[in-house]
PDB file of C-alpha atoms in Angstrom:
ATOM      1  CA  UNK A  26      97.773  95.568 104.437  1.00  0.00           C
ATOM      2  CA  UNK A  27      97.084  97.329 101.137  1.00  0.00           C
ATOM      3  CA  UNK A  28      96.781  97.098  97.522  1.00  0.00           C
ATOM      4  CA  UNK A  29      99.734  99.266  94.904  1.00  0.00           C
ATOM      5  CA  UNK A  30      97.671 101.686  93.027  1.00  0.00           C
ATOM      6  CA  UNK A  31     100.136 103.358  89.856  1.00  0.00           C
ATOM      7  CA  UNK A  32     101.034 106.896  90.637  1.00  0.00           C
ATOM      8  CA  UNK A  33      98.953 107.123  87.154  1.00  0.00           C
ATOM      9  CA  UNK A  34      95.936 106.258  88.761  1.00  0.00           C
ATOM     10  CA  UNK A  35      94.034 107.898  91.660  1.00  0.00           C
ATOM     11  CA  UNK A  36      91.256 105.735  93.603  1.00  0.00           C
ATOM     12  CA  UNK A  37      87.928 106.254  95.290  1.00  0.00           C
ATOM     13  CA  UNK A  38      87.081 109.354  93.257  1.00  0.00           C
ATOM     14  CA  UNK A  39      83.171 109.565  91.806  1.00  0.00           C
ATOM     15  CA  UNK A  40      82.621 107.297  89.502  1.00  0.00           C
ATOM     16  CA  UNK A  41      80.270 107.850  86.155  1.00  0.00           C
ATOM     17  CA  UNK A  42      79.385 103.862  86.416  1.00  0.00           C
ATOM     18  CA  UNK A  43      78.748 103.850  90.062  1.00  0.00           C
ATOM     19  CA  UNK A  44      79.739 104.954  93.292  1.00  0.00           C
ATOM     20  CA  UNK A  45      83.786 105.689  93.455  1.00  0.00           C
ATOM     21  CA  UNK A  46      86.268 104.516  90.792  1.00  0.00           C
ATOM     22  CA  UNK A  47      89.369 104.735  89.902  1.00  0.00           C
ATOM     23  CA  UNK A  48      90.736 107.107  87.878  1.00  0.00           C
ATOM     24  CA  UNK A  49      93.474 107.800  85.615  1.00  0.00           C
ATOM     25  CA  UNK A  50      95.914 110.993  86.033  1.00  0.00           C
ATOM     26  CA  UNK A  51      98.295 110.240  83.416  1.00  0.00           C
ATOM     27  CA  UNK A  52      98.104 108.380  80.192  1.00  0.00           C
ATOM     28  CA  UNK A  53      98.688 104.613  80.944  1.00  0.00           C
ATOM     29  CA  UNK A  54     100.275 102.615  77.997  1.00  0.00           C
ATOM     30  CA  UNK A  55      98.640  99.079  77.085  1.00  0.00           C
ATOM     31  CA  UNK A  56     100.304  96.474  79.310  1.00  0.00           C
ATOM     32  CA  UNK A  57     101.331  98.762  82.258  1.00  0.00           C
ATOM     33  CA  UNK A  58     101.261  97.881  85.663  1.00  0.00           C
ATOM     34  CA  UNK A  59      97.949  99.916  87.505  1.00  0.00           C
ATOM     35  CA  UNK A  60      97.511  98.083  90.213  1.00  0.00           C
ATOM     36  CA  UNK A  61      98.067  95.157  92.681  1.00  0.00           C
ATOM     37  CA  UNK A  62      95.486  93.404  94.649  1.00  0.00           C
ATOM     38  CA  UNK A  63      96.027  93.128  97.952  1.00  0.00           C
ATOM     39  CA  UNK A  64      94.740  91.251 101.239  1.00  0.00           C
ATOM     40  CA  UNK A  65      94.549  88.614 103.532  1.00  0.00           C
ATOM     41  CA  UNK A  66      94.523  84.914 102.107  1.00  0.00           C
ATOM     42  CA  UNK A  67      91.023  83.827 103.102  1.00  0.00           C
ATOM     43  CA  UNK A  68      89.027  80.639 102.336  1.00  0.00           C
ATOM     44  CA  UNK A  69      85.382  80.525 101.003  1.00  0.00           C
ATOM     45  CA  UNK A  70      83.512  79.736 104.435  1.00  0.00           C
ATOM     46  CA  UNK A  71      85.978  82.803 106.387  1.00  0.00           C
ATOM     47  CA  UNK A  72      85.129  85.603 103.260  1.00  0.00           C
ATOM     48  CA  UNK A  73      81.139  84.361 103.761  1.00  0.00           C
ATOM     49  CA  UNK A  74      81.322  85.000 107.397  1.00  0.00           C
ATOM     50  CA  UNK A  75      82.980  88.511 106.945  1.00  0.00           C
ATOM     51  CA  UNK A  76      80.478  91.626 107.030  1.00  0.00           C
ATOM     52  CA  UNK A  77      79.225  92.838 103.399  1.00  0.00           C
ATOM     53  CA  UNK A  78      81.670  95.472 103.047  1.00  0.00           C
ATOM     54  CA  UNK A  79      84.222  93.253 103.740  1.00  0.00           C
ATOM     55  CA  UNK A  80      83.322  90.452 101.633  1.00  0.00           C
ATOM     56  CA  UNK A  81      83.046  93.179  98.011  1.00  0.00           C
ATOM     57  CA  UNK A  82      86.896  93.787  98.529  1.00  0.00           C
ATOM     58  CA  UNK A  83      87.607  90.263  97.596  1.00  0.00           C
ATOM     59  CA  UNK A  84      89.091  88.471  94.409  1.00  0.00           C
ATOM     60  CA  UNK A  85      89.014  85.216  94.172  1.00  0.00           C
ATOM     61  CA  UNK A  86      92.704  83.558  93.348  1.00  0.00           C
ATOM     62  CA  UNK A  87      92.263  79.893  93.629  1.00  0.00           C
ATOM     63  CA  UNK A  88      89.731  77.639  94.480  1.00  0.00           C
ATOM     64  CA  UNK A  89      88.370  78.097  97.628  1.00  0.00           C
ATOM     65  CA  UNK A  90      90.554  81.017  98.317  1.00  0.00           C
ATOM     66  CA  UNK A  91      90.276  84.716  98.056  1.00  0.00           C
ATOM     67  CA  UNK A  92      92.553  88.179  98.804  1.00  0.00           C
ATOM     68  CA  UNK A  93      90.192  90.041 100.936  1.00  0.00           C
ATOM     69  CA  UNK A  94      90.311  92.818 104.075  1.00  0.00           C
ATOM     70  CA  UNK A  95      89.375  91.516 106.923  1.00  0.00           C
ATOM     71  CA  UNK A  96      89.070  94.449 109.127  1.00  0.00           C
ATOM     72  CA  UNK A  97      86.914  97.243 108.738  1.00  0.00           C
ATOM     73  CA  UNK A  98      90.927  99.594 109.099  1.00  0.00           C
ATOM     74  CA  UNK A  99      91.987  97.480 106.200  1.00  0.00           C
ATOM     75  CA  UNK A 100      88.781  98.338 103.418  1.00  0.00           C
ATOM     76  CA  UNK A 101      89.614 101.321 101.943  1.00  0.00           C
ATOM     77  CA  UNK A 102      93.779 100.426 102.023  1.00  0.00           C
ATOM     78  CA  UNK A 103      92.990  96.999 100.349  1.00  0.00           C
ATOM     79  CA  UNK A 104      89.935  98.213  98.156  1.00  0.00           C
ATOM     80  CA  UNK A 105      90.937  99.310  94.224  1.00  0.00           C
ATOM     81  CA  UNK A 106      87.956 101.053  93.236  1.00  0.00           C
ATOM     82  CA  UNK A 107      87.814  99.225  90.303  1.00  0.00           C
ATOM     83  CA  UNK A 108      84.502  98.849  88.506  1.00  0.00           C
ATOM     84  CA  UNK A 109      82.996  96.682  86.285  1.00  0.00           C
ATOM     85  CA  UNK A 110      82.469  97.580  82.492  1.00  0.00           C
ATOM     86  CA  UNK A 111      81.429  95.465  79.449  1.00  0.00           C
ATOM     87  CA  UNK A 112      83.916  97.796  77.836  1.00  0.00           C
ATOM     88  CA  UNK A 113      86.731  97.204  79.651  1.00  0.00           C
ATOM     89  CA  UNK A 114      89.872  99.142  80.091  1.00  0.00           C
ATOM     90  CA  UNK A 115      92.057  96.784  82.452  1.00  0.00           C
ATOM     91  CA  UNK A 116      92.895  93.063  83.057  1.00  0.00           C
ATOM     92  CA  UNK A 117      94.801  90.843  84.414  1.00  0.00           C
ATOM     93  CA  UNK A 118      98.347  89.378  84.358  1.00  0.00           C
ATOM     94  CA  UNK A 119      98.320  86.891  86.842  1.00  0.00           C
ATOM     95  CA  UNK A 120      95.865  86.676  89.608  1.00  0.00           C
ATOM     96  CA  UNK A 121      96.995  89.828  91.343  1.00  0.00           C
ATOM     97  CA  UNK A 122      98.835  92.145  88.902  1.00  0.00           C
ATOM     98  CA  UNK A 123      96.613  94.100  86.426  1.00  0.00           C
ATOM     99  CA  UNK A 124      97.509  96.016  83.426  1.00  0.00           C
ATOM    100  CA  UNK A 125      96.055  98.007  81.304  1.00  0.00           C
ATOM    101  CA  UNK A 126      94.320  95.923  78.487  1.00  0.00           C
ATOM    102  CA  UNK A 127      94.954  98.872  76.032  1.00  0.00           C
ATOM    103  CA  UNK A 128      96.171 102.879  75.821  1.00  0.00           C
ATOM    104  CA  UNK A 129      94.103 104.741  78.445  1.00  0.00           C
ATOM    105  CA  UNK A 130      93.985 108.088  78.510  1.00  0.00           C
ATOM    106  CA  UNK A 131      94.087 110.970  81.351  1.00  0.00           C
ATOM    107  CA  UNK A 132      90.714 111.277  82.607  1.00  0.00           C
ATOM    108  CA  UNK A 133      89.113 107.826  82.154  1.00  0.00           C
ATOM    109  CA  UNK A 134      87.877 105.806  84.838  1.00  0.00           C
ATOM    110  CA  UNK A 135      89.930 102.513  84.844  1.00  0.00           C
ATOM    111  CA  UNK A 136      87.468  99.528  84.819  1.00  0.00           C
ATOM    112  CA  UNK A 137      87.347  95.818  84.546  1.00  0.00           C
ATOM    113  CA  UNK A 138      84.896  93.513  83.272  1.00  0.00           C
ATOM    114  CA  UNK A 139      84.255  91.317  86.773  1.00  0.00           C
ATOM    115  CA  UNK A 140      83.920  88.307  84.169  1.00  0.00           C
ATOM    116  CA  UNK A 141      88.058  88.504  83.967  1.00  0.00           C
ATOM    117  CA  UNK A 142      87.950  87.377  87.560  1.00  0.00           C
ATOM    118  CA  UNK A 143      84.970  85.924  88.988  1.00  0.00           C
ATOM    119  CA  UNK A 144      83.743  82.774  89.269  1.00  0.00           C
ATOM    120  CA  UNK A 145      80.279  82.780  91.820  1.00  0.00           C
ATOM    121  CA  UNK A 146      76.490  81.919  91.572  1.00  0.00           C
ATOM    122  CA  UNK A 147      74.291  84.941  90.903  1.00  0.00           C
ATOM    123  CA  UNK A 148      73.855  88.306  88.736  1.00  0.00           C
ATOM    124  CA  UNK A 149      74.316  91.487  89.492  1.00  0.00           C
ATOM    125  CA  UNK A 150      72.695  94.609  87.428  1.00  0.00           C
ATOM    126  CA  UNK A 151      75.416  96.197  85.006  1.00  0.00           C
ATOM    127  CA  UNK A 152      75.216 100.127  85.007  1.00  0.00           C
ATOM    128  CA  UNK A 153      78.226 100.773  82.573  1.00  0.00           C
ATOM    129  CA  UNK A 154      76.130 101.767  79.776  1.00  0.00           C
ATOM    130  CA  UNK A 155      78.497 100.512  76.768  1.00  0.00           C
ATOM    131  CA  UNK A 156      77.057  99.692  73.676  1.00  0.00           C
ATOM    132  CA  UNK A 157      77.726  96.156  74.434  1.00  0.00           C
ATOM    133  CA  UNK A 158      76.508  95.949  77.742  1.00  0.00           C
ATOM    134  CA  UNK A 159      75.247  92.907  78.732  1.00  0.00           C
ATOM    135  CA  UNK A 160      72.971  94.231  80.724  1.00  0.00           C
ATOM    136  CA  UNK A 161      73.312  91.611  83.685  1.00  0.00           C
ATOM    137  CA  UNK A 162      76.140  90.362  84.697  1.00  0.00           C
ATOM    138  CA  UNK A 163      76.921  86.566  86.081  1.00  0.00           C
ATOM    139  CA  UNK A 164      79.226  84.964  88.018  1.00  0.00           C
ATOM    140  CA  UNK A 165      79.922  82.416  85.366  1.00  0.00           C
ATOM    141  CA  UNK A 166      80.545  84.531  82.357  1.00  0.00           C
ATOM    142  CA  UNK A 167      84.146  84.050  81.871  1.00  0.00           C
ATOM    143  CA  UNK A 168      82.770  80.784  80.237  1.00  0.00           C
ATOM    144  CA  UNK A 169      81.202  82.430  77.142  1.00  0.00           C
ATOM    145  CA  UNK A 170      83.400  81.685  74.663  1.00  0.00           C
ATOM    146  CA  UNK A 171      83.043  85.597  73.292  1.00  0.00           C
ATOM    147  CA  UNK A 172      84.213  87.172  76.252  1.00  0.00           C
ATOM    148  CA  UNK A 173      86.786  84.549  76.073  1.00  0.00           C
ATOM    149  CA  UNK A 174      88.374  84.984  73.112  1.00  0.00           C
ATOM    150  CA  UNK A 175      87.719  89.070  73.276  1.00  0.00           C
ATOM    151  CA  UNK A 176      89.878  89.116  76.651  1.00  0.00           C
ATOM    152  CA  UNK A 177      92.411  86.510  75.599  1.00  0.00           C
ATOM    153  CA  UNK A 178      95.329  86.960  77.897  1.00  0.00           C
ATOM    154  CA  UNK A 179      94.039  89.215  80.136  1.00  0.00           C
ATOM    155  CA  UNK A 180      91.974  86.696  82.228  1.00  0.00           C
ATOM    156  CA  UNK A 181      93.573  85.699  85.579  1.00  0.00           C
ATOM    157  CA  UNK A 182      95.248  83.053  86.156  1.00  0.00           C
ATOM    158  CA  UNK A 183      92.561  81.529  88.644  1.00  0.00           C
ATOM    159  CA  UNK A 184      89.954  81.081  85.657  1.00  0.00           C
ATOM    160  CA  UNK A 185      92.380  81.291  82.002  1.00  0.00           C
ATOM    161  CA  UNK A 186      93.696  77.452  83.446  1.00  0.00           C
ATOM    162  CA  UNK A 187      90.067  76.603  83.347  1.00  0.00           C
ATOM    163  CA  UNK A 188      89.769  77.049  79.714  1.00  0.00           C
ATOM    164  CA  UNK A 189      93.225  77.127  78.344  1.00  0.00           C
TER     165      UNK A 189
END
């Protein structure tokens, strides 16, 4: 059980936003393949039940179900590293395949704004320190229509049929 990290791309490195990231080795062109999430097919009530750790390797691909490790073996195999920016650098095509959202360059930590994907009650503190940071960040802001139309295409699946 694991997720495909490009051979552009190393993961679990220190990050500048926070903790480890993911990192790229080699120049990524805009639409490439960097990654693919992967996991166990769990439903809402199972990921709640599943120690912390566990539960912050999710994503959420439908309603009511997420790709998640479920074993402690299966974190760091499953995990991408991937975190959140305001700025972002990486998206989605699909629920499961992302892509880079524009040329990256070697050296740059490959991140994702967590509003391409997520779809919960509650904030979180953003530490990306963009010029457009948004300083918190929600579980419901894939509905503001900026981040909408500044992402277009790149949201997955899961949430783009919500607005489409």
């Amino acid at each position: 059980m694991s997720s495909y990290i490009s051979p552009k791309a190393v993961k679990g490195g220190p990050s500048a936003i926070q903790g480890r990231g993911l990192i790229a080795v080699a120049p990524i062109d805009k639409d490439e393949v960097v990654a693919v999430k992967g996991g166990h097919i769990v439903d809402t009530a199972t990921l709640q039940q599943l120690p912390e750790r566990l539960r912050q390797s999710d994503i959420q691909i439908a309603d009511n179900l997420h790709l998640a490790a479920i074993q402690d073996a299966e974190y760091e195999p499953v995990m991408l590293f991937l975190n959140h920016s305001c700025e972002p650098n990486v998206g989605f095509a699909g629920n499961v395949v992302l892509v880079a959202m524009r040329d990256i360059a070697e050296g740059e930590e490959l991140t994702t704004d967590y509003a391409l994907f997520d779809d919960y009650d509650g904030e979180m503190p953003c530490r990306c320190g963009t010029p457009s940071c948004r300083r918190i960040i929600g579980g419901r802001d894939w509905r503001r229509p900026e981040l909408q139309r500044r992402y277009a295409g790149y949201f997955s699946w899961y949430l783009r049929r919500r607005f489409d």
